[in-house]
Coordinates of C-alpha atoms in Angstrom, one line a residue:
Chain A
M11 CA -54.1 101.2 -169.2
Q12 CA -51.9 99.1 -167.1
Q13 CA -54.8 97.2 -165.6
Q14 CA -56.3 96.8 -169.0
G15 CA -53.1 95.3 -170.2
Q16 CA -52.8 92.9 -167.4
A17 CA -56.4 91.8 -167.9
V18 CA -55.7 91.1 -171.5
V19 CA -52.6 89.1 -170.6
A20 CA -54.5 87.1 -168.1
A21 CA -57.2 86.3 -170.7
S22 CA -54.9 85.3 -173.4
L23 CA -53.2 82.7 -171.4
A24 CA -52.0 80.6 -174.3
P25 CA -48.4 80.6 -173.7
A26 CA -46.7 79.7 -176.9
S27 CA -43.8 79.1 -174.6
A28 CA -41.2 76.6 -175.4
T29 CA -41.9 73.0 -174.8
H30 CA -42.0 71.9 -171.2
Q31 CA -39.9 69.0 -172.0
R32 CA -37.9 68.4 -168.9
E33 CA -35.8 65.7 -170.5
D34 CA -32.8 64.9 -168.5
A35 CA -30.2 66.6 -170.5
R36 CA -27.4 64.7 -168.8
G37 CA -28.8 61.4 -170.1
D38 CA -28.3 62.4 -173.7
A39 CA -25.1 62.1 -175.7
P40 CA -23.2 65.3 -176.1
P41 CA -24.0 65.7 -179.8
K42 CA -27.7 65.7 -179.0
Q43 CA -27.1 68.1 -176.1
V44 CA -25.3 70.4 -178.4
A45 CA -28.0 70.2 -181.0
Q46 CA -30.7 70.9 -178.5
A47 CA -28.8 73.8 -176.9
M48 CA -28.1 75.3 -180.3
E49 CA -31.7 75.1 -181.3
R50 CA -32.8 76.7 -178.0
L51 CA -30.3 79.4 -178.4
G52 CA -31.6 80.0 -181.9
R53 CA -35.0 80.3 -180.5
A54 CA -33.8 82.7 -177.8
G55 CA -32.2 84.8 -180.5
R56 CA -35.5 85.1 -182.3
L57 CA -37.4 85.9 -179.2
I58 CA -35.0 88.6 -178.4
A59 CA -35.4 90.0 -181.9
D60 CA -39.2 89.9 -181.4
I61 CA -38.9 91.8 -178.1
R62 CA -36.8 94.4 -179.8
L63 CA -39.3 94.9 -182.5
G64 CA -42.1 95.1 -180.0
A65 CA -40.2 97.8 -178.1
D66 CA -39.8 99.7 -181.4
R67 CA -43.4 99.5 -182.1
L68 CA -44.3 100.7 -178.7
L69 CA -42.1 103.7 -179.0
E70 CA -43.4 104.4 -182.5
A71 CA -46.9 104.4 -181.3
L72 CA -46.1 106.8 -178.5
F73 CA -44.3 109.2 -180.8
V74 CA -47.2 109.1 -183.3
A75 CA -49.6 109.9 -180.5
G76 CA -47.3 112.7 -179.2
D77 CA -47.0 114.3 -182.6
A78 CA -50.7 114.1 -183.4
P79 CA -52.2 117.4 -184.5
P80 CA -54.5 118.7 -181.7
H81 CA -57.8 118.3 -183.6
S82 CA -57.3 114.6 -184.1
A83 CA -55.5 114.0 -180.8
L84 CA -58.2 112.0 -179.2
Q85 CA -58.5 109.5 -182.1
H86 CA -54.7 109.0 -182.1
V87 CA -54.6 108.5 -178.4
E88 CA -57.3 105.8 -178.6
R89 CA -55.6 104.1 -181.5
T90 CA -52.3 104.3 -179.7
A91 CA -53.7 102.9 -176.5
L92 CA -55.0 99.9 -178.4
A93 CA -51.7 99.3 -180.2
V94 CA -49.8 99.6 -176.9
V95 CA -52.1 97.1 -175.2
Q96 CA -51.6 94.6 -178.0
E97 CA -48.0 95.0 -178.1
E98 CA -47.7 94.7 -174.4
T99 CA -49.5 91.3 -174.6
A100 CA -47.1 90.1 -177.2
M101 CA -44.1 91.3 -175.2
H102 CA -45.2 89.6 -172.1
R103 CA -45.5 86.4 -174.0
H104 CA -42.1 86.8 -175.5
F105 CA -40.6 87.4 -172.1
D106 CA -42.3 84.4 -170.6
D107 CA -41.0 82.3 -173.5
L108 CA -37.6 83.7 -173.0
R109 CA -37.6 83.0 -169.3
A110 CA -38.6 79.4 -169.9
L111 CA -35.9 78.9 -172.5
G112 CA -33.4 80.4 -170.1
R113 CA -34.4 77.9 -167.4
Q114 CA -33.9 75.1 -169.9
L115 CA -30.5 76.4 -170.9
E116 CA -29.5 76.7 -167.3
E117 CA -30.5 73.2 -166.6
S118 CA -28.6 71.9 -169.5
G119 CA -25.5 73.7 -168.3
V120 CA -25.2 76.2 -171.1
L121 CA -25.9 79.2 -169.0
N122 CA -24.1 79.2 -165.7
G123 CA -23.9 81.6 -162.8
A124 CA -20.8 83.4 -163.9
L125 CA -22.3 84.3 -167.3
K126 CA -25.5 85.5 -165.7
A127 CA -23.8 87.7 -163.3
R128 CA -22.2 89.5 -166.2
G129 CA -25.5 91.1 -167.2
N130 CA -25.1 90.6 -170.9
S131 CA -25.5 87.0 -170.0
W132 CA -26.1 85.3 -173.3
G133 CA -22.6 85.8 -174.5
L134 CA -23.9 86.1 -178.0
H135 CA -22.3 89.4 -178.8
M136 CA -19.9 90.4 -176.0
P137 CA -16.5 88.9 -175.7
L138 CA -16.0 86.9 -172.6
V139 CA -12.8 86.9 -170.6
C140 CA -11.9 83.5 -169.4
P141 CA -10.4 83.0 -165.9
D142 CA -7.0 82.6 -167.4
G143 CA -7.3 86.0 -169.2
A144 CA -7.9 84.7 -172.7
V145 CA -10.7 86.6 -174.5
V146 CA -13.3 84.4 -176.2
A147 CA -15.9 85.7 -178.6
Y148 CA -18.5 83.0 -178.1
A149 CA -18.2 81.5 -174.7
W150 CA -21.3 79.4 -175.1
K151 CA -19.9 77.7 -178.1
R152 CA -17.0 76.5 -176.1
Q153 CA -19.2 75.4 -173.3
L154 CA -21.3 73.5 -175.6
A155 CA -18.3 71.8 -177.0
G156 CA -17.5 70.6 -173.5
Q157 CA -14.7 72.9 -172.8
A158 CA -16.5 75.0 -170.2
G159 CA -14.9 78.4 -171.0
A160 CA -11.4 76.9 -171.2
S161 CA -9.0 78.5 -173.6
A162 CA -6.0 76.9 -175.2
V163 CA -3.9 78.2 -172.4
D164 CA -6.1 76.7 -169.8
R165 CA -6.1 73.3 -171.5
T166 CA -2.3 73.4 -171.9
R167 CA -1.9 74.3 -168.3
L168 CA -4.1 71.4 -167.2
A169 CA -2.3 69.0 -169.4
L170 CA 1.1 70.2 -168.1
K171 CA -0.1 69.9 -164.5
A172 CA -1.2 66.4 -165.1
F173 CA 2.1 65.6 -166.7
T174 CA 4.1 67.3 -164.0
D175 CA 2.2 65.5 -161.3
Q176 CA 2.8 62.1 -162.9
K177 CA 6.4 62.9 -163.5
R178 CA 6.9 63.8 -159.9
R179 CA 5.1 60.7 -158.8
F180 CA 6.7 58.2 -161.0
F181 CA 10.1 59.7 -161.6
P182 CA 11.0 61.6 -158.4
H183 CA 14.7 61.5 -159.1
L184 CA 14.3 63.7 -162.2
D185 CA 12.8 66.5 -160.1
D186 CA 14.6 69.8 -160.6
E187 CA 15.8 71.5 -157.5
G188 CA 13.8 74.6 -158.4
L189 CA 14.7 78.2 -158.0
S190 CA 15.2 78.0 -154.2
H191 CA 18.9 77.9 -154.5
L192 CA 19.1 80.7 -157.0
P193 CA 19.4 83.8 -154.8
D194 CA 22.1 82.3 -152.6
G195 CA 25.0 81.8 -154.8
E196 CA 23.7 84.5 -157.1
S197 CA 24.0 88.1 -157.8
E198 CA 23.2 89.5 -154.4
N199 CA 26.8 89.1 -153.4
E200 CA 28.4 89.8 -156.7
V201 CA 26.1 92.5 -158.1
P202 CA 24.8 94.6 -155.2
N203 CA 23.3 97.1 -157.6
M204 CA 21.0 94.7 -159.4
K205 CA 17.6 93.9 -158.1
I206 CA 15.9 90.7 -159.0
F207 CA 12.2 90.1 -158.9
T208 CA 10.1 87.1 -159.8
Y209 CA 6.6 87.0 -161.2
R210 CA 3.9 84.8 -162.5
R211 CA 3.2 85.5 -166.1
L212 CA 0.0 87.4 -165.6
D213 CA 1.4 89.4 -162.7
W214 CA 4.2 90.6 -165.0
S215 CA 1.7 91.9 -167.7
K216 CA 0.1 93.9 -165.0
R217 CA 3.4 95.3 -163.8
A218 CA 4.5 96.1 -167.3
A219 CA 1.3 98.1 -167.9
S220 CA 1.6 99.9 -164.6
L221 CA 5.2 100.9 -165.6
A222 CA 3.7 102.6 -168.6
S223 CA 1.5 104.8 -166.6
L224 CA 4.3 105.5 -164.1
M225 CA 6.7 106.6 -166.7
N226 CA 4.2 108.9 -168.4
D227 CA 3.8 111.0 -165.3
D228 CA 5.8 114.1 -165.6
F229 CA 6.3 114.2 -161.9
V230 CA 7.5 110.7 -161.4
D231 CA 9.7 110.1 -158.4
P232 CA 11.9 107.1 -159.2
S233 CA 12.0 106.0 -155.6
K234 CA 8.2 105.7 -155.9
E235 CA 8.7 103.0 -158.5
L236 CA 10.5 100.8 -156.1
N237 CA 8.1 101.4 -153.3
Q238 CA 5.1 100.6 -155.5
Q239 CA 6.9 97.4 -156.5
I240 CA 7.3 96.3 -152.9
M241 CA 3.8 97.4 -152.0
S242 CA 2.2 95.4 -154.7
K243 CA 4.2 92.3 -153.8
M244 CA 3.1 92.6 -150.2
R245 CA -0.5 93.1 -151.2
S246 CA -0.6 90.1 -153.5
G247 CA 0.5 88.0 -150.6
H248 CA 3.2 85.8 -152.1
E249 CA 6.5 86.8 -150.5
T250 CA 8.7 85.0 -153.0
T251 CA 6.0 83.8 -155.3
A252 CA 5.3 80.2 -155.2
M253 CA 8.3 78.6 -156.8
D254 CA 6.4 76.4 -159.1
Q255 CA 4.6 79.4 -160.6
V256 CA 7.5 81.7 -161.3
A257 CA 7.6 82.4 -165.0
I258 CA 9.2 85.8 -165.3
I259 CA 12.4 87.2 -163.7
E260 CA 13.0 90.9 -163.8
L261 CA 16.5 92.2 -163.4
L262 CA 16.6 95.9 -162.7
V263 CA 19.8 97.9 -162.5
P264 CA 18.3 101.3 -161.7
S265 CA 18.9 104.0 -164.3
I266 CA 20.8 101.6 -166.5
F267 CA 18.6 98.8 -167.8
R268 CA 15.8 96.4 -167.1
A269 CA 16.1 92.8 -168.3
I270 CA 13.2 90.4 -168.5
V271 CA 13.9 86.6 -168.5
S272 CA 11.1 84.2 -169.1
L273 CA 11.1 80.7 -167.8
H274 CA 9.5 77.8 -169.6
P275 CA 7.8 75.9 -168.1
A276 CA 6.8 78.1 -165.2
G277 CA 8.5 77.0 -162.0
S278 CA 11.5 75.5 -163.8
T279 CA 15.0 76.9 -164.2
D280 CA 15.0 76.8 -168.0
P281 CA 15.1 80.2 -169.5
D282 CA 13.6 80.5 -172.9
A283 CA 13.7 84.2 -173.8
V284 CA 15.4 87.3 -172.6
A285 CA 15.1 91.0 -173.5
F286 CA 16.6 94.3 -172.4
F287 CA 14.8 97.6 -172.0
S288 CA 15.5 101.1 -170.8
P289 CA 14.4 101.6 -167.2
T290 CA 12.2 104.4 -168.4
E291 CA 10.2 102.1 -170.7
G292 CA 6.8 100.7 -169.7
G293 CA 3.9 99.1 -171.4
A294 CA 2.5 95.8 -172.7
Y295 CA 5.4 95.4 -175.1
L296 CA 7.8 94.9 -172.1
H297 CA 8.3 91.2 -172.0
A298 CA 10.9 88.6 -172.7
R299 CA 10.1 88.5 -176.4
G300 CA 9.5 92.2 -176.7
Q301 CA 11.7 94.7 -178.3
S302 CA 12.9 98.0 -176.8
V303 CA 12.3 101.2 -178.7
H304 CA 15.9 102.1 -178.2
H305 CA 18.6 100.9 -180.7
V306 CA 21.1 100.2 -178.0
F307 CA 18.8 97.8 -176.1
K308 CA 17.6 96.3 -179.3
H309 CA 21.1 95.2 -180.1
V310 CA 21.9 94.0 -176.6
T311 CA 18.8 91.9 -176.8
E312 CA 19.9 90.4 -180.2
H313 CA 23.2 89.5 -178.7
A314 CA 21.5 88.2 -175.5
D315 CA 19.5 85.8 -177.7
K316 CA 22.7 84.2 -178.9
A317 CA 24.1 84.0 -175.4
L318 CA 20.9 82.3 -174.2
Q319 CA 21.0 79.7 -176.9
Y320 CA 24.7 79.1 -176.1
F321 CA 24.0 78.6 -172.4
V322 CA 21.0 76.4 -173.0
N323 CA 22.8 74.2 -175.5
V324 CA 26.2 73.9 -173.8
E325 CA 25.3 74.0 -170.1
P326 CA 21.6 73.3 -169.8
S327 CA 21.6 72.6 -166.1
K328 CA 23.3 75.9 -165.2
A329 CA 21.8 77.9 -168.0
L330 CA 19.8 80.2 -165.8
S331 CA 22.5 81.1 -163.4
L332 CA 25.0 81.7 -166.2
L333 CA 22.5 83.9 -168.0
L334 CA 21.7 86.0 -165.0
R335 CA 25.3 86.5 -164.2
W336 CA 25.9 87.4 -167.8
V337 CA 23.0 89.9 -167.8
A338 CA 24.4 91.5 -164.7
S339 CA 27.7 92.3 -166.5
Y340 CA 25.7 94.8 -168.6
Q341 CA 25.7 97.2 -165.7
T342 CA 28.7 98.8 -167.4
L343 CA 26.9 99.2 -170.7
F344 CA 27.2 102.9 -170.7
T345 CA 30.6 103.3 -169.1
K346 CA 32.9 100.5 -170.1
V347 CA 35.0 101.1 -173.2
C348 CA 35.4 98.5 -175.9
S349 CA 38.2 96.0 -175.1
K350 CA 39.4 96.3 -178.7
C351 CA 39.2 99.9 -179.8
R352 CA 39.2 101.5 -176.3
R353 CA 36.3 103.8 -177.2
L354 CA 32.9 104.1 -175.6
L355 CA 30.7 105.2 -178.5
L356 CA 31.5 104.1 -182.0
M357 CA 29.7 104.7 -185.2
D358 CA 28.7 101.4 -186.6
K359 CA 29.1 101.8 -190.4
S360 CA 26.6 99.2 -191.5
L361 CA 23.9 100.3 -189.0
A362 CA 24.7 104.0 -189.2
L363 CA 24.3 104.2 -185.5
L364 CA 26.4 105.5 -182.6
L365 CA 26.4 102.7 -180.0
P366 CA 28.3 101.7 -176.9
P367 CA 29.9 98.2 -176.7
V368 CA 26.7 96.1 -176.7
Q369 CA 28.4 92.7 -176.8
R370 CA 29.8 90.8 -174.0
P371 CA 31.4 87.4 -174.5
Y372 CA 29.4 84.4 -173.3
H373 CA 31.9 81.7 -174.0
Q374 CA 33.9 80.3 -171.1
T375 CA 31.8 82.1 -168.5
S376 CA 31.6 79.0 -166.4
S377 CA 35.1 79.4 -165.2
V378 CA 35.4 80.6 -161.6
G379 CA 37.5 83.5 -160.6
S380 CA 38.2 87.0 -161.8
D381 CA 37.4 86.7 -165.4
P382 CA 37.8 90.2 -166.8
Q383 CA 34.5 91.2 -168.2
D384 CA 35.2 92.3 -171.7
A385 CA 32.9 94.4 -173.8
Y386 CA 32.9 94.9 -177.6
H387 CA 31.2 97.0 -180.2
I388 CA 29.4 95.1 -182.8
G389 CA 32.1 95.5 -185.4
C390 CA 34.9 95.0 -182.9
S391 CA 34.2 91.6 -181.6
S392 CA 36.6 88.9 -182.6
F393 CA 34.2 86.0 -182.4
D394 CA 31.2 85.2 -184.5
V395 CA 28.6 88.0 -184.6
Chain B
M849 CA 10.6 110.8 -167.5
P850 CA 12.3 112.9 -170.1
P851 CA 15.7 111.6 -171.4
V852 CA 18.9 113.4 -170.5
K853 CA 19.9 116.4 -172.5
W854 CA 23.0 118.6 -172.9
L855 CA 22.9 122.1 -174.1
M856 CA 25.9 123.5 -175.9
H857 CA 26.5 127.0 -177.3
W858 CA 28.8 128.2 -180.0
H859 CA 31.8 130.1 -178.7
P860 CA 33.3 132.2 -181.5
N861 CA 37.0 132.7 -181.7
P862 CA 38.2 136.2 -180.5
G863 CA 37.4 138.6 -183.2
A864 CA 35.3 136.2 -185.2
T865 CA 31.7 136.9 -186.0
L866 CA 28.6 134.8 -185.9
N867 CA 27.0 133.9 -189.2
S868 CA 24.6 131.4 -190.5
Q869 CA 27.3 129.7 -192.4
I870 CA 28.3 128.0 -189.1
L871 CA 24.7 126.9 -188.7
A872 CA 24.7 125.3 -192.1
E873 CA 28.0 123.5 -191.5
A874 CA 26.8 122.2 -188.1
S875 CA 23.7 120.8 -189.8
G876 CA 25.9 119.2 -192.4
C877 CA 27.9 117.5 -189.7
A878 CA 24.7 116.2 -188.1
E879 CA 23.8 114.7 -191.5
S880 CA 27.2 113.2 -192.0
L881 CA 26.8 111.4 -188.7
G882 CA 23.8 109.7 -190.1
G883 CA 21.3 112.2 -188.8
S884 CA 17.9 112.5 -190.5
K885 CA 16.2 115.8 -190.3
D886 CA 12.8 115.4 -188.9
G887 CA 11.3 118.7 -188.1
R888 CA 11.7 122.2 -186.5
W889 CA 11.9 123.2 -182.9
K890 CA 11.6 126.5 -181.0
T891 CA 12.1 127.4 -177.4
S892 CA 11.5 130.9 -176.2
I893 CA 12.9 132.9 -173.3
I894 CA 11.5 136.1 -172.0
F895 CA 13.5 138.4 -169.8
Y896 CA 11.3 140.1 -167.2
R897 CA 12.3 143.2 -165.3
A898 CA 10.7 144.0 -162.0
M899 CA 8.3 147.0 -162.2
A900 CA 8.3 149.7 -159.6
R901 CA 4.8 150.0 -158.1
D902 CA 4.2 153.7 -158.8
G903 CA 2.3 153.2 -162.0
A904 CA -0.4 151.2 -160.4
S905 CA -1.0 153.3 -157.3
A906 CA -0.6 156.7 -158.8
G907 CA -4.3 157.5 -158.1
A908 CA -4.1 156.6 -154.4
G909 CA -2.0 159.6 -153.6
G910 CA -0.4 157.7 -150.8
A911 CA 3.2 157.3 -149.7
P912 CA 6.0 157.1 -152.3
P913 CA 6.4 153.6 -153.7
Q914 CA 8.7 151.2 -152.0
Q915 CA 10.3 148.3 -153.7
P916 CA 10.9 145.6 -151.2
P917 CA 14.6 145.0 -151.2
D918 CA 14.5 141.2 -151.6
V919 CA 12.3 141.2 -154.7
P920 CA 14.4 139.8 -157.5
R921 CA 15.0 142.4 -160.2
E922 CA 15.0 139.9 -162.9
L923 CA 12.9 136.9 -163.9
L924 CA 13.4 134.5 -166.8
G925 CA 10.5 132.8 -168.4
V926 CA 11.1 129.7 -170.5
A927 CA 8.7 128.1 -173.0
L928 CA 10.2 124.7 -174.0
H929 CA 9.4 123.2 -177.4
E930 CA 8.8 119.8 -176.0
R931 CA 6.1 120.9 -173.6
P932 CA 3.9 123.5 -175.1
G933 CA 1.4 123.5 -172.2
L934 CA 4.0 124.4 -169.6
Y935 CA 6.0 127.4 -168.8
F936 CA 9.1 127.6 -166.6
S937 CA 10.1 130.6 -164.6
I938 CA 13.6 131.0 -163.2
L939 CA 15.0 133.3 -160.6
R940 CA 18.7 133.0 -161.1
S941 CA 19.4 135.1 -158.1
H942 CA 17.5 132.8 -155.8
R943 CA 18.3 129.6 -157.7
L944 CA 14.6 128.8 -158.1
V945 CA 13.0 127.2 -161.1
L946 CA 9.2 126.7 -161.1
Q947 CA 6.9 125.0 -163.5
A948 CA 3.7 126.9 -164.4
D949 CA 1.0 126.9 -167.0
A950 CA 1.5 128.3 -170.5
A951 CA -0.8 131.2 -169.5
F952 CA 2.0 132.5 -167.3
P953 CA 3.0 135.4 -169.7
Q954 CA -0.6 136.6 -169.8
V955 CA -0.9 136.5 -166.0
M956 CA 2.3 138.5 -165.7
E957 CA 1.0 141.0 -168.2
K958 CA -2.1 141.6 -166.1
L959 CA -0.2 141.6 -162.8
Q960 CA 2.3 144.2 -164.0
S961 CA 4.7 143.2 -161.3
Y962 CA 7.3 142.2 -163.9
K963 CA 7.4 143.5 -167.4
A964 CA 8.7 141.5 -170.4
R965 CA 11.7 143.3 -171.8
V966 CA 13.2 141.0 -174.3
T967 CA 12.1 137.8 -175.9
L968 CA 14.6 135.5 -177.4
N969 CA 13.8 132.6 -179.7
F970 CA 16.0 129.6 -180.1
E971 CA 14.9 127.8 -183.2
G972 CA 16.1 125.5 -185.9
F973 CA 15.9 121.9 -187.2
Q974 CA 16.1 118.7 -185.3
Y975 CA 18.0 115.5 -186.4
Q976 CA 17.5 111.9 -185.3
L977 CA 20.8 110.0 -184.9
G978 CA 19.8 106.6 -183.7
D979 CA 19.3 106.9 -179.9
F980 CA 20.4 110.5 -180.1
C981 CA 18.5 113.6 -181.0
L982 CA 20.3 116.8 -182.1
R983 CA 18.7 120.1 -182.3
I984 CA 20.8 122.8 -183.9
G985 CA 19.4 126.3 -183.7
K986 CA 20.0 130.1 -183.9
C987 CA 19.2 132.5 -181.2
V988 CA 17.3 135.5 -182.5
P989 CA 15.4 138.2 -180.7
N990 CA 11.6 138.1 -181.3
N991 CA 11.1 140.6 -183.9
S992 CA 14.4 140.7 -185.6
E993 CA 16.7 138.6 -187.7
T994 CA 19.9 139.5 -186.0
L995 CA 21.8 136.4 -185.1
R996 CA 22.6 136.6 -181.4
G997 CA 23.9 133.1 -180.9
I998 CA 24.1 129.5 -182.1
M999 CA 23.4 126.6 -179.8
M1000 CA 22.4 123.0 -179.8
E1001 CA 20.6 120.4 -177.7
V1002 CA 21.8 116.8 -177.6
E1003 CA 19.3 114.3 -176.2
Y1004 CA 20.0 110.6 -175.4
Y1005 CA 16.7 108.7 -175.3
P1006 CA 17.6 105.5 -173.4
L1007 CA 18.8 107.2 -170.2
S1008 CA 17.3 109.6 -167.7
S1009 CA 20.1 109.6 -165.1
I1010 CA 22.5 112.5 -165.4
E1011 CA 25.4 110.7 -163.7
K1012 CA 24.9 107.4 -165.5
S1013 CA 24.8 109.1 -168.9
R1014 CA 27.7 111.4 -168.4
A1015 CA 30.3 109.1 -170.1
V1016 CA 28.1 108.7 -173.1
M1017 CA 27.3 112.4 -173.5
E1018 CA 31.0 113.3 -173.1
D1019 CA 31.9 110.8 -175.7
F1020 CA 29.3 112.1 -178.1
F1021 CA 30.5 115.6 -177.5
D1022 CA 34.0 114.5 -178.4
I1023 CA 32.9 112.8 -181.6
W1024 CA 30.9 115.9 -182.5
Q1025 CA 33.9 118.2 -181.9
E1026 CA 36.1 115.9 -184.1
T1027 CA 33.6 116.0 -186.9
L1028 CA 33.1 119.7 -186.7
A1029 CA 36.8 120.4 -186.5
K1030 CA 37.2 119.2 -190.0
K1031 CA 35.3 122.2 -191.2
S1032 CA 37.8 124.7 -189.7
L1033 CA 35.1 127.0 -188.4
P1034 CA 36.1 130.1 -186.4
G1035 CA 35.0 128.8 -183.0
H1036 CA 33.7 125.7 -181.3
F1037 CA 30.8 124.5 -179.2
I1038 CA 31.0 124.5 -175.4
H1039 CA 29.0 122.7 -172.9
V1040 CA 28.8 124.5 -169.6
E1041 CA 27.7 122.5 -166.6
S1042 CA 24.8 123.9 -164.8
N1043 CA 24.7 123.5 -161.1
F1044 CA 21.5 121.6 -160.8
S1045 CA 21.8 120.8 -157.1
E1046 CA 21.8 124.5 -156.4
Y1047 CA 18.3 124.6 -157.9
G1048 CA 17.3 121.7 -155.8
L1049 CA 17.1 119.3 -158.8
S1050 CA 17.9 115.7 -158.6
D1051 CA 19.9 113.3 -160.7
H1052 CA 16.8 112.3 -162.7
Y1053 CA 16.5 114.6 -165.7
S1054 CA 13.4 116.7 -166.0
F1055 CA 12.1 119.8 -167.9
Q1056 CA 13.3 121.9 -165.0
H1057 CA 16.8 120.8 -165.8
T1058 CA 16.4 121.9 -169.4
A1059 CA 15.0 125.3 -168.3
V1060 CA 18.1 125.8 -166.0
Q1061 CA 20.4 124.8 -168.8
Y1062 CA 18.8 127.4 -171.0
A1063 CA 19.4 130.0 -168.3
T1064 CA 23.0 129.0 -168.1
C1065 CA 23.4 129.0 -171.9
L1066 CA 21.9 132.5 -172.1
Q1067 CA 24.3 133.8 -169.6
Q1068 CA 27.2 132.5 -171.7
L1069 CA 25.8 133.9 -174.8
M1070 CA 25.3 137.3 -173.3
A1071 CA 28.8 137.2 -172.0
A1072 CA 30.1 136.4 -175.4
V1073 CA 28.2 139.3 -177.0
T1074 CA 29.4 141.7 -174.4
V1075 CA 33.0 140.7 -175.0
R1076 CA 32.7 141.1 -178.7
G1077 CA 30.6 144.3 -178.6

């Protein structure tokens, strides 16, 4: 039957294959390229539908033959064989047409190697993940529109890069000193218990997700967490993360809190968001604009927002170091009594919650020296809440 | 990582009796602190006594049964409400706490090395108070309604370190005592520290810690019963 089929195919050589137009796609204006590509893809879609139908018919024929009552089996088999042969011819034709179309699409740049390698290469139904992590439903549409798989994030980053390059080139005196001086004057001396880590934005999402699985393990060993952290940093190869890519700072005081500060733009010293979490929390919601599931940390974050705004508006050049130092003062969150009522836990009447002093003053923190770190309950603070 | 938890038990005044009125008042206090009732809970403890081997080897007609001298006479099995798939066994004499599968009681039943003597259930309602969770419950033997004790669990969700949460838990305990004192009940709650390090447990709270606290609590309850009885 196979040989018959092949013979039939050889005989009916009329390939209704797509036009052999080898027009130079590059020479045409983009709108025409788009129109052509759209039309070709439409044809490809129809061919694929035809192929599916053909496959269905083949299966149907086989089932019918298989189910045939014994007395008429021979007739059925003969009929089936004929149907199969016809279908096979048609299928071969469809596949040839499809191949030709595919070649044309490749040449015009619609289908590229990355898409093909993915198996489900037409991108017609499956979402595509762009290099920057954005998920795109129809990659080919973007490609046709000249964006070549770029998402909004990619385009923004390219624009920002161009801007930063030009700024560096034409206005060198405006260059920020960057984060390099940060660890020196900073917390390592003043706050030995706090650990500071830096990340690129995507690296942080991976870490947040890994924290979720770490915390769900009943047998978690907390020292493992730190080890894993160090291991992953070593593996990824950037010892201190290229300074111009740092977008997230994690401040961890073990067993007390984990604070996430986001920098915008990446590589700058301008914080734009901060959030506090329990060290036991993990998951995709763990980021500088996320919210802890615990009331205490929710309220600390709320207060931290105000502190951040204050630092950024009043002392923009030192905002980050002031913020980090201020965050470090929360080490005493669960031990320091309120400076006004001298209690640790207090029932906040309006919130109906028992909370420790979640507010620490952020005014006048630029003064050097032993400024006693005060702490206040929400209802106890003297300044604007 | 489970959050830290303190267990407290009711210590009646000398001569006073236990009754469910205390339970009701305690629940009322939880609600007055803003607690919202959100379900029931039940933890069970089984007392196992070591069996002499004679029953099993009677047919062998061999030497008289010998109980190895270092076999613990008593074993505690704890089924915690928060982990129905697990079972904890505690050897108080050896300061051992082990985590096992929930099929543990059936296995012990088959082995016949230890026999279950008494089963105690700790059950009641639980209340959410912001970042705290309160479980107030009575202690009753398995097939009886006799109130053997009253106890409560206090859990603080944001923290898992015992040392770092100590100040907060103590403060909560003080607030709780103050609130309850207004009801003039014949007794008060006590938190007895368990010696976790003796059981080889670390500062990070775990279910083993809870199992050990239950063992400690039980000891206290039995002592109170003996004194009264």
